[in-house]
Amino acid sequence: MKRSTLKRADVLPFINCIPHGIALIDVAGNLLCMNDYLEVISGYKNQDVVGISARFVLRSSLPKKNNPIDKVALTREPAIVETDIISATRKKMPVRITVTPFAGGDTQSCVLCFIEDISFLKKLDEHYGGEIRSFGIRGHSKAIQDLLDFLPVLSRTDATLLITGETGTGKDLLAQAIHDGSDRAAYSFIKVNCGALPGALLESELFGHVRGAFTGAHTDKPGMFRLAQGGTLFLTEIGDLPLPLQVKLLTVLDDKEFFPLGSSKKVQVDVRVIAGTHWNLDNLIKEEKFREDLYFRLNVLRAHVPPLRDRQGDVKLLADYFLQKFAVELKKVIQGFTAPALSLLMDYSYPGNVRELSNIIECAANMCPEKKITPEYLSDNIRFPSLSSPSEKGTKVEKTDGEQILRRLSEDRNTIFADNWKGTEKNMIMETLLFCKGKKGAAAKELGWGRSTLWRKMKQHGIS
Amino acid sequence: MRILLVLQGDWIAPRFDLATEVLLAIIHKGKVEGKPREILLSRLSGEELCGLIVKKDVTHVICGGIEEGHYQYLTWKGVDVIDQVIGKARYALRLAKTGQLVCGTVIGKG
């Protein structure tokens, strides 16, 4: 007892200087001493509670059995837990308790509990969790943080917004986040893919029709604009919108009213329009495939979703997130990636952006029987990027000299992939020509085509 | 006087809202009437425990930490709440009988 009193006297002046709760607890879970801050929080005086089980003093929601504080006392491994305690003022305080083994003297070891009040952090978490984080946009990179900082501004207004970004970057997610953070969140968020339907059908889809408007129109159809009344309409792939419909959309954006197909009754709508595209609309305007006036009407606000290769450090975060998500879905225990697999993931350029990363991780999570993902379970795109990257393949194959191609092809013919039949056919022709040392007659025979067919296809693919 | 002690084993539970059992004792003229009754709670809930206290016409509650909301509710219902008590339940009851138990009392060391 004398020794322990001496220890308290040694430790107390030091721990009293710290503006957080600190308690020293012995291996049996009894309190040895606590600092002034914790005395105020708990409402007890040191001298009254020394020797009493710390759980009665701290009043946390940690369980009696398997209590992390007891575990640390046994294992001597530090631990951090988030819980809540009831203060002397009867306030339920969220706290983070860091428990570390502490050599409190030459005969007795104990644990040190560092108790931080995290009420403020929790409030911030609730605030931002409701506005940004829960919308599923993840990333710590500057590029994505800049976008997230801009998000409340985009949500607060009803102005038309144009979201640009490469395919798979998450334009839809951003549109949904903007809607969810806006005053229109209680109403519908409707997404229409302008490239998915032919013009006539798309007009009916967007603006609706009345019964008898055209053959097959057996009933009235409200259209997406009316279904999104009060909410947000997200027109994705706006670059693929047919020119005649662009005019009608422009009118609706200006007047907030339109005539459904076959109807003489004007419909007024209160809808916020967000458009998304992976095309460069400036180029489409130059090619006269997109109306300039619609572009100006849509481009009131603009947000660009950065490609994954520009999001420094987000690949690991997203890879971990997707792995955790798919492991839970597949009910598998996968702890992470091996160092070589992680290195491959970090070095890849991701032409398909976050969608491609998600697919790669989903595939690996499905195939991998190990506890950690190894490189062999990553797709060939990652392992052999120079051969299989769809965006790079065309140029790379043409630039490389014939012998290299032949060697690479003969090494593993199956590693050549193409994103479509056209690419596959081109590869096949080139491979055969190289195999036949440029003799077109032999190549045609090898391919089972006539010379003229081979010549025509070579011209089609631009192979000289 | 009907006293309800919120228990964790033999001790007063450190948290009102996380208690799994309670002890109900009736005190008449400074003596316990009959045998105090132990009640096991179906689940951890401060609200349900408040409901039980009101239903059983409890006049005094002895507990460890209690949230302001529950405290205010019980005092509004006329229940005298003696909280932040540390110690074994039987000693707490003994002190309560004589009116010596107050908020923040630390009864024994264990």
Short mmCIF file of N, CA, C and O in Angstrom, two decimals, chain B:
data_model
loop_
_atom_site.label_atom_id
_atom_site.label_comp_id
_atom_site.label_asym_id
_atom_site.label_seq_id
_atom_site.Cartn_x
_atom_site.Cartn_y
_atom_site.Cartn_z
N MET B 1 -42.30 3.29 1.86
CA MET B 1 -41.23 3.66 0.94
C MET B 1 -40.86 2.42 0.10
O MET B 1 -40.54 1.37 0.64
N ARG B 2 -40.96 2.57 -1.20
CA ARG B 2 -40.61 1.44 -2.09
C ARG B 2 -39.28 1.80 -2.77
O ARG B 2 -39.22 2.76 -3.54
N ILE B 3 -38.26 1.02 -2.50
CA ILE B 3 -36.92 1.31 -3.03
C ILE B 3 -36.57 0.32 -4.14
O ILE B 3 -36.74 -0.90 -3.97
N LEU B 4 -36.09 0.87 -5.24
CA LEU B 4 -35.61 0.00 -6.32
C LEU B 4 -34.12 0.21 -6.49
O LEU B 4 -33.67 1.35 -6.66
N LEU B 5 -33.36 -0.87 -6.37
CA LEU B 5 -31.90 -0.79 -6.55
C LEU B 5 -31.55 -1.43 -7.89
O LEU B 5 -31.98 -2.55 -8.18
N VAL B 6 -30.80 -0.69 -8.70
CA VAL B 6 -30.40 -1.21 -10.01
C VAL B 6 -29.12 -2.02 -9.81
O VAL B 6 -28.13 -1.51 -9.30
N LEU B 7 -29.17 -3.30 -10.19
CA LEU B 7 -28.09 -4.22 -9.82
C LEU B 7 -27.19 -4.67 -10.97
O LEU B 7 -27.60 -4.74 -12.12
N GLN B 8 -25.95 -4.97 -10.60
CA GLN B 8 -25.05 -5.75 -11.44
C GLN B 8 -24.39 -6.75 -10.49
O GLN B 8 -23.47 -6.38 -9.77
N GLY B 9 -24.92 -7.97 -10.47
CA GLY B 9 -24.49 -8.94 -9.46
C GLY B 9 -24.94 -8.47 -8.09
O GLY B 9 -26.10 -8.09 -7.91
N ASP B 10 -24.00 -8.43 -7.16
CA ASP B 10 -24.34 -7.98 -5.80
C ASP B 10 -24.19 -6.47 -5.66
O ASP B 10 -24.50 -5.91 -4.61
N TRP B 11 -23.66 -5.84 -6.68
CA TRP B 11 -23.34 -4.42 -6.59
C TRP B 11 -24.39 -3.53 -7.26
O TRP B 11 -25.18 -4.00 -8.08
N ILE B 12 -24.38 -2.28 -6.88
CA ILE B 12 -25.21 -1.30 -7.59
C ILE B 12 -24.62 -1.15 -9.00
O ILE B 12 -23.41 -0.94 -9.14
N ALA B 13 -25.45 -1.29 -10.03
CA ALA B 13 -24.96 -1.26 -11.41
C ALA B 13 -24.38 0.12 -11.73
O ALA B 13 -24.93 1.14 -11.33
N PRO B 14 -23.24 0.15 -12.46
CA PRO B 14 -22.65 1.45 -12.78
C PRO B 14 -23.50 2.26 -13.76
O PRO B 14 -23.39 3.47 -13.81
N ARG B 15 -24.36 1.58 -14.52
CA ARG B 15 -25.18 2.31 -15.49
C ARG B 15 -26.64 1.91 -15.36
O ARG B 15 -26.99 0.73 -15.44
N PHE B 16 -27.51 2.89 -15.21
CA PHE B 16 -28.94 2.67 -15.11
C PHE B 16 -29.48 2.03 -16.39
O PHE B 16 -30.24 1.07 -16.36
N ASP B 17 -29.02 2.58 -17.55
CA ASP B 17 -29.58 2.13 -18.84
C ASP B 17 -29.04 0.77 -19.28
O ASP B 17 -29.58 0.19 -20.21
N LEU B 18 -28.00 0.26 -18.61
CA LEU B 18 -27.43 -1.02 -19.03
C LEU B 18 -27.66 -2.12 -17.98
O LEU B 18 -27.02 -3.16 -18.03
N ALA B 19 -28.57 -1.86 -17.07
CA ALA B 19 -28.80 -2.83 -16.00
C ALA B 19 -29.64 -3.99 -16.51
O ALA B 19 -30.49 -3.83 -17.38
N THR B 20 -29.36 -5.17 -15.94
CA THR B 20 -30.11 -6.36 -16.36
C THR B 20 -31.02 -6.87 -15.24
O THR B 20 -31.87 -7.72 -15.47
N GLU B 21 -30.79 -6.38 -14.04
CA GLU B 21 -31.66 -6.82 -12.95
C GLU B 21 -31.84 -5.70 -11.92
O GLU B 21 -30.99 -4.80 -11.81
N VAL B 22 -32.94 -5.79 -11.20
CA VAL B 22 -33.21 -4.79 -10.15
C VAL B 22 -33.70 -5.50 -8.89
O VAL B 22 -34.16 -6.64 -8.94
N LEU B 23 -33.57 -4.80 -7.78
CA LEU B 23 -34.05 -5.34 -6.51
C LEU B 23 -35.10 -4.38 -5.97
O LEU B 23 -34.84 -3.17 -5.87
N LEU B 24 -36.26 -4.91 -5.67
CA LEU B 24 -37.34 -4.05 -5.18
C LEU B 24 -37.61 -4.37 -3.71
O LEU B 24 -37.90 -5.52 -3.35
N ALA B 25 -37.48 -3.38 -2.86
CA ALA B 25 -37.69 -3.60 -1.41
C ALA B 25 -38.70 -2.60 -0.87
O ALA B 25 -38.74 -1.45 -1.31
N ILE B 26 -39.52 -3.07 0.03
CA ILE B 26 -40.51 -2.17 0.65
C ILE B 26 -40.06 -1.91 2.09
O ILE B 26 -39.82 -2.84 2.88
N ILE B 27 -39.93 -0.65 2.42
CA ILE B 27 -39.46 -0.26 3.76
C ILE B 27 -40.64 0.35 4.52
O ILE B 27 -41.33 1.23 4.00
N HIS B 28 -40.85 -0.17 5.70
CA HIS B 28 -41.91 0.38 6.53
C HIS B 28 -41.34 0.61 7.93
O HIS B 28 -40.83 -0.32 8.56
N LYS B 29 -41.42 1.83 8.38
CA LYS B 29 -40.91 2.23 9.70
C LYS B 29 -39.44 1.78 9.88
O LYS B 29 -39.07 1.16 10.89
N GLY B 30 -38.64 2.00 8.86
CA GLY B 30 -37.21 1.72 8.94
C GLY B 30 -36.83 0.26 8.82
O GLY B 30 -35.69 -0.12 9.04
N LYS B 31 -37.80 -0.60 8.48
CA LYS B 31 -37.51 -2.04 8.36
C LYS B 31 -37.99 -2.55 7.00
O LYS B 31 -38.99 -2.06 6.46
N VAL B 32 -37.27 -3.55 6.49
CA VAL B 32 -37.65 -4.14 5.21
C VAL B 32 -38.85 -5.06 5.41
O VAL B 32 -38.81 -5.94 6.26
N GLU B 33 -39.90 -4.81 4.65
CA GLU B 33 -41.10 -5.64 4.77
C GLU B 33 -40.98 -6.84 3.84
O GLU B 33 -40.81 -6.68 2.63
N GLY B 34 -41.06 -8.01 4.36
CA GLY B 34 -40.96 -9.23 3.55
C GLY B 34 -39.57 -9.38 2.95
O GLY B 34 -38.59 -8.77 3.40
N LYS B 35 -39.50 -10.20 1.89
CA LYS B 35 -38.21 -10.44 1.26
C LYS B 35 -38.10 -9.54 0.02
O LYS B 35 -39.02 -9.52 -0.79
N PRO B 36 -37.00 -8.78 -0.11
CA PRO B 36 -36.84 -7.96 -1.31
C PRO B 36 -36.92 -8.83 -2.57
O PRO B 36 -36.44 -9.96 -2.59
N ARG B 37 -37.58 -8.26 -3.58
CA ARG B 37 -37.85 -9.05 -4.79
C ARG B 37 -36.87 -8.69 -5.90
O ARG B 37 -36.69 -7.52 -6.22
N GLU B 38 -36.24 -9.71 -6.44
CA GLU B 38 -35.32 -9.48 -7.58
C GLU B 38 -36.08 -9.63 -8.88
O GLU B 38 -36.81 -10.61 -9.07
N ILE B 39 -35.92 -8.68 -9.76
CA ILE B 39 -36.61 -8.75 -11.06
C ILE B 39 -35.56 -8.73 -12.16
O ILE B 39 -34.72 -7.83 -12.21
N LEU B 40 -35.62 -9.74 -13.04
CA LEU B 40 -34.71 -9.77 -14.19
C LEU B 40 -35.37 -9.01 -15.34
O LEU B 40 -36.56 -9.21 -15.63
N LEU B 41 -34.61 -8.16 -15.97
CA LEU B 41 -35.18 -7.36 -17.06
C LEU B 41 -35.00 -8.09 -18.39
O LEU B 41 -33.99 -8.76 -18.62
N SER B 42 -36.01 -7.95 -19.24
CA SER B 42 -35.97 -8.69 -20.51
C SER B 42 -34.91 -8.15 -21.45
O SER B 42 -34.32 -8.88 -22.21
N ARG B 43 -34.67 -6.86 -21.40
CA ARG B 43 -33.61 -6.30 -22.26
C ARG B 43 -33.09 -5.00 -21.65
O ARG B 43 -33.72 -4.42 -20.78
N LEU B 44 -31.92 -4.57 -22.17
CA LEU B 44 -31.30 -3.35 -21.65
C LEU B 44 -32.02 -2.14 -22.23
O LEU B 44 -31.94 -1.89 -23.43
N SER B 45 -32.73 -1.42 -21.38
CA SER B 45 -33.39 -0.22 -21.87
C SER B 45 -33.72 0.71 -20.70
O SER B 45 -34.45 0.32 -19.78
N GLY B 46 -33.17 1.90 -20.77
CA GLY B 46 -33.46 2.88 -19.72
C GLY B 46 -34.93 3.25 -19.70
O GLY B 46 -35.54 3.41 -18.63
N GLU B 47 -35.52 3.33 -20.87
CA GLU B 47 -36.93 3.72 -20.97
C GLU B 47 -37.84 2.66 -20.33
O GLU B 47 -38.76 2.98 -19.58
N GLU B 48 -37.53 1.40 -20.63
CA GLU B 48 -38.36 0.32 -20.06
C GLU B 48 -38.22 0.26 -18.56
O GLU B 48 -39.18 0.00 -17.84
N LEU B 49 -37.00 0.53 -18.09
CA LEU B 49 -36.77 0.52 -16.65
C LEU B 49 -37.54 1.66 -15.98
O LEU B 49 -38.14 1.48 -14.92
N CYS B 50 -37.57 2.81 -16.63
CA CYS B 50 -38.35 3.94 -16.11
C CYS B 50 -39.83 3.55 -16.02
O CYS B 50 -40.52 3.85 -15.03
N GLY B 51 -40.30 2.87 -17.08
CA GLY B 51 -41.70 2.42 -17.12
C GLY B 51 -41.99 1.48 -15.97
O GLY B 51 -43.04 1.60 -15.30
N LEU B 52 -41.06 0.56 -15.71
CA LEU B 52 -41.23 -0.41 -14.62
C LEU B 52 -41.27 0.31 -13.27
O LEU B 52 -42.10 -0.01 -12.41
N ILE B 53 -40.41 1.29 -13.09
CA ILE B 53 -40.34 2.05 -11.82
C ILE B 53 -41.66 2.76 -11.55
O ILE B 53 -42.19 2.73 -10.43
N VAL B 54 -42.20 3.35 -12.59
CA VAL B 54 -43.47 4.07 -12.43
C VAL B 54 -44.60 3.08 -12.16
O VAL B 54 -45.45 3.29 -11.29
N LYS B 55 -44.56 1.96 -12.90
CA LYS B 55 -45.62 0.95 -12.76
C LYS B 55 -45.64 0.34 -11.37
O LYS B 55 -46.70 0.05 -10.81
N LYS B 56 -44.47 0.15 -10.78
CA LYS B 56 -44.38 -0.49 -9.46
C LYS B 56 -44.51 0.54 -8.32
O LYS B 56 -44.25 0.20 -7.16
N ASP B 57 -44.83 1.76 -8.65
CA ASP B 57 -45.00 2.82 -7.64
C ASP B 57 -43.78 2.98 -6.74
O ASP B 57 -43.89 3.13 -5.52
N VAL B 58 -42.62 2.90 -7.36
CA VAL B 58 -41.36 3.04 -6.60
C VAL B 58 -41.22 4.50 -6.15
O VAL B 58 -41.53 5.43 -6.90
N THR B 59 -40.74 4.69 -4.94
CA THR B 59 -40.56 6.05 -4.44
C THR B 59 -39.10 6.48 -4.47
O THR B 59 -38.80 7.67 -4.56
N HIS B 60 -38.16 5.48 -4.37
CA HIS B 60 -36.73 5.79 -4.37
C HIS B 60 -35.99 4.85 -5.32
O HIS B 60 -36.24 3.64 -5.29
N VAL B 61 -35.10 5.42 -6.12
CA VAL B 61 -34.26 4.59 -7.00
C VAL B 61 -32.80 4.80 -6.59
O VAL B 61 -32.37 5.94 -6.42
N ILE B 62 -32.07 3.69 -6.46
CA ILE B 62 -30.63 3.78 -6.15
C ILE B 62 -29.87 3.19 -7.33
O ILE B 62 -30.13 2.04 -7.73
N CYS B 63 -29.00 3.98 -7.90
CA CYS B 63 -28.28 3.51 -9.09
C CYS B 63 -26.90 4.16 -9.18
O CYS B 63 -26.56 5.02 -8.36
N GLY B 64 -26.15 3.76 -10.21
CA GLY B 64 -24.86 4.37 -10.50
C GLY B 64 -25.09 5.58 -11.39
O GLY B 64 -25.79 6.51 -11.02
N GLY B 65 -24.53 5.52 -12.59
CA GLY B 65 -24.72 6.63 -13.52
C GLY B 65 -26.09 6.57 -14.19
O GLY B 65 -26.55 5.50 -14.56
N ILE B 66 -26.71 7.70 -14.32
CA ILE B 66 -28.02 7.76 -14.97
C ILE B 66 -28.02 8.99 -15.89
O ILE B 66 -27.49 10.05 -15.53
N GLU B 67 -28.63 8.82 -17.04
CA GLU B 67 -28.69 9.95 -17.98
C GLU B 67 -29.67 11.00 -17.51
O GLU B 67 -30.69 10.68 -16.86
N GLU B 68 -29.40 12.24 -17.88
CA GLU B 68 -30.22 13.36 -17.46
C GLU B 68 -31.71 13.15 -17.82
O GLU B 68 -32.59 13.43 -17.02
N GLY B 69 -31.94 12.63 -19.01
CA GLY B 69 -33.32 12.42 -19.48
C GLY B 69 -34.09 11.49 -18.57
O GLY B 69 -35.23 11.79 -18.17
N HIS B 70 -33.48 10.38 -18.21
CA HIS B 70 -34.14 9.41 -17.33
C HIS B 70 -34.31 10.00 -15.93
O HIS B 70 -35.34 9.82 -15.28
N TYR B 71 -33.26 10.72 -15.49
CA TYR B 71 -33.30 11.34 -14.15
C TYR B 71 -34.45 12.34 -14.05
O TYR B 71 -35.26 12.30 -13.11
N GLN B 72 -34.56 13.19 -15.05
CA GLN B 72 -35.60 14.22 -15.06
C GLN B 72 -36.99 13.58 -15.11
O GLN B 72 -37.92 14.02 -14.43
N TYR B 73 -37.11 12.53 -15.92
CA TYR B 73 -38.41 11.85 -16.04
C TYR B 73 -38.85 11.29 -14.70
O TYR B 73 -39.99 11.48 -14.26
N LEU B 74 -37.89 10.61 -14.04
CA LEU B 74 -38.24 9.97 -12.76
C LEU B 74 -38.56 11.00 -11.68
O LEU B 74 -39.51 10.84 -10.91
N THR B 75 -37.77 12.07 -11.62
CA THR B 75 -38.04 13.10 -10.60
C THR B 75 -39.37 13.80 -10.89
O THR B 75 -40.11 14.15 -9.98
N TRP B 76 -39.67 13.96 -12.18
CA TRP B 76 -40.97 14.55 -12.56
C TRP B 76 -42.13 13.65 -12.13
O TRP B 76 -43.19 14.11 -11.75
N LYS B 77 -41.85 12.34 -12.14
CA LYS B 77 -42.88 11.38 -11.70
C LYS B 77 -42.89 11.23 -10.18
O LYS B 77 -43.55 10.36 -9.62
N GLY B 78 -42.09 12.02 -9.49
CA GLY B 78 -42.09 12.01 -8.02
C GLY B 78 -41.17 10.97 -7.42
O GLY B 78 -41.26 10.66 -6.23
N VAL B 79 -40.29 10.39 -8.22
CA VAL B 79 -39.37 9.37 -7.70
C VAL B 79 -38.08 10.08 -7.26
O VAL B 79 -37.55 10.93 -7.96
N ASP B 80 -37.61 9.70 -6.08
CA ASP B 80 -36.37 10.26 -5.55
C ASP B 80 -35.20 9.42 -6.07
O ASP B 80 -35.10 8.23 -5.74
N VAL B 81 -34.36 10.01 -6.91
CA VAL B 81 -33.25 9.24 -7.51
C VAL B 81 -31.95 9.53 -6.77
O VAL B 81 -31.52 10.68 -6.68
N ILE B 82 -31.36 8.47 -6.22
CA ILE B 82 -30.05 8.60 -5.55
C ILE B 82 -29.03 7.93 -6.49
O ILE B 82 -28.96 6.69 -6.54
N ASP B 83 -28.31 8.75 -7.23
CA ASP B 83 -27.43 8.18 -8.25
C ASP B 83 -25.95 8.31 -7.87
O ASP B 83 -25.62 8.84 -6.81
N GLN B 84 -25.10 7.80 -8.75
CA GLN B 84 -23.64 7.78 -8.58
C GLN B 84 -23.22 7.07 -7.30
O GLN B 84 -22.24 7.43 -6.64
N VAL B 85 -24.02 6.06 -6.96
CA VAL B 85 -23.71 5.28 -5.75
C VAL B 85 -22.81 4.11 -6.16
O VAL B 85 -23.07 3.44 -7.15
N ILE B 86 -21.74 3.92 -5.42
CA ILE B 86 -20.88 2.76 -5.65
C ILE B 86 -20.89 1.92 -4.37
O ILE B 86 -20.70 2.45 -3.27
N GLY B 87 -21.14 0.63 -4.56
CA GLY B 87 -21.11 -0.24 -3.38
C GLY B 87 -22.03 -1.43 -3.54
O GLY B 87 -22.75 -1.55 -4.53
N LYS B 88 -21.97 -2.31 -2.55
CA LYS B 88 -22.82 -3.49 -2.59
C LYS B 88 -24.26 -3.10 -2.28
O LYS B 88 -24.52 -2.22 -1.45
N ALA B 89 -25.17 -3.78 -2.94
CA ALA B 89 -26.59 -3.41 -2.86
C ALA B 89 -27.12 -3.50 -1.44
O ALA B 89 -27.88 -2.64 -0.98
N ARG B 90 -26.70 -4.56 -0.72
CA ARG B 90 -27.28 -4.74 0.62
C ARG B 90 -26.85 -3.62 1.57
O ARG B 90 -27.61 -3.20 2.43
N TYR B 91 -25.61 -3.11 1.38
CA TYR B 91 -25.16 -2.00 2.23
C TYR B 91 -25.88 -0.71 1.84
O TYR B 91 -26.23 0.10 2.69
N ALA B 92 -26.08 -0.57 0.54
CA ALA B 92 -26.80 0.62 0.07
C ALA B 92 -28.22 0.64 0.63
O ALA B 92 -28.73 1.69 1.07
N LEU B 93 -28.85 -0.53 0.64
CA LEU B 93 -30.22 -0.63 1.16
C LEU B 93 -30.24 -0.30 2.65
O LEU B 93 -31.13 0.39 3.15
N ARG B 94 -29.20 -0.78 3.35
CA ARG B 94 -29.12 -0.53 4.79
C ARG B 94 -29.03 0.98 5.09
O ARG B 94 -29.71 1.50 5.96
N LEU B 95 -28.20 1.66 4.28
CA LEU B 95 -28.06 3.11 4.47
C LEU B 95 -29.33 3.85 4.06
O LEU B 95 -29.73 4.83 4.69
N ALA B 96 -29.97 3.33 2.98
CA ALA B 96 -31.18 3.98 2.49
C ALA B 96 -32.31 3.92 3.52
O ALA B 96 -33.09 4.85 3.68
N LYS B 97 -32.35 2.80 4.26
CA LYS B 97 -33.40 2.61 5.27
C LYS B 97 -33.34 3.70 6.33
O LYS B 97 -34.35 4.18 6.82
N THR B 98 -32.11 4.07 6.64
CA THR B 98 -31.94 5.06 7.70
C THR B 98 -31.82 6.48 7.16
O THR B 98 -31.52 7.42 7.90
N GLY B 99 -31.96 6.60 5.85
CA GLY B 99 -31.91 7.93 5.23
C GLY B 99 -30.52 8.51 5.13
O GLY B 99 -30.35 9.71 4.98
N GLN B 100 -29.50 7.65 5.21
CA GLN B 100 -28.11 8.14 5.18
C GLN B 100 -27.51 8.12 3.77
O GLN B 100 -26.41 8.62 3.57
N LEU B 101 -28.20 7.51 2.83
CA LEU B 101 -27.63 7.37 1.49
C LEU B 101 -27.91 8.63 0.68
O LEU B 101 -29.06 9.08 0.58
N VAL B 102 -26.85 9.19 0.14
CA VAL B 102 -27.00 10.38 -0.71
C VAL B 102 -26.29 10.15 -2.05
O VAL B 102 -25.52 9.20 -2.20
N CYS B 103 -26.54 11.05 -3.01
CA CYS B 103 -25.91 10.94 -4.32
C CYS B 103 -24.38 10.93 -4.18
O CYS B 103 -23.83 11.73 -3.41
N GLY B 104 -23.72 10.05 -4.91
CA GLY B 104 -22.26 10.02 -4.93
C GLY B 104 -21.64 9.26 -3.78
O GLY B 104 -20.42 9.32 -3.60
N THR B 105 -22.45 8.53 -3.01
CA THR B 105 -21.89 7.78 -1.87
C THR B 105 -21.08 6.58 -2.37
O THR B 105 -21.55 5.82 -3.22
N VAL B 106 -19.87 6.46 -1.86
CA VAL B 106 -19.06 5.28 -2.16
C VAL B 106 -19.04 4.45 -0.89
O VAL B 106 -18.49 4.88 0.13
N ILE B 107 -19.66 3.27 -0.94
CA ILE B 107 -19.88 2.53 0.30
C ILE B 107 -18.71 1.63 0.67
O ILE B 107 -18.22 1.66 1.78
N GLY B 108 -18.26 0.82 -0.23
CA GLY B 108 -17.20 -0.10 0.17
C GLY B 108 -16.21 -0.29 -0.95
O GLY B 108 -16.41 0.18 -2.06
N LYS B 109 -15.13 -0.93 -0.68
CA LYS B 109 -14.13 -1.19 -1.71
C LYS B 109 -14.09 -2.68 -2.01
O LYS B 109 -14.24 -3.50 -1.13
N GLY B 110 -13.90 -3.05 -3.28
CA GLY B 110 -13.88 -4.45 -3.64
C GLY B 110 -12.86 -4.71 -4.71
O GLY B 110 -12.17 -3.84 -5.13
#
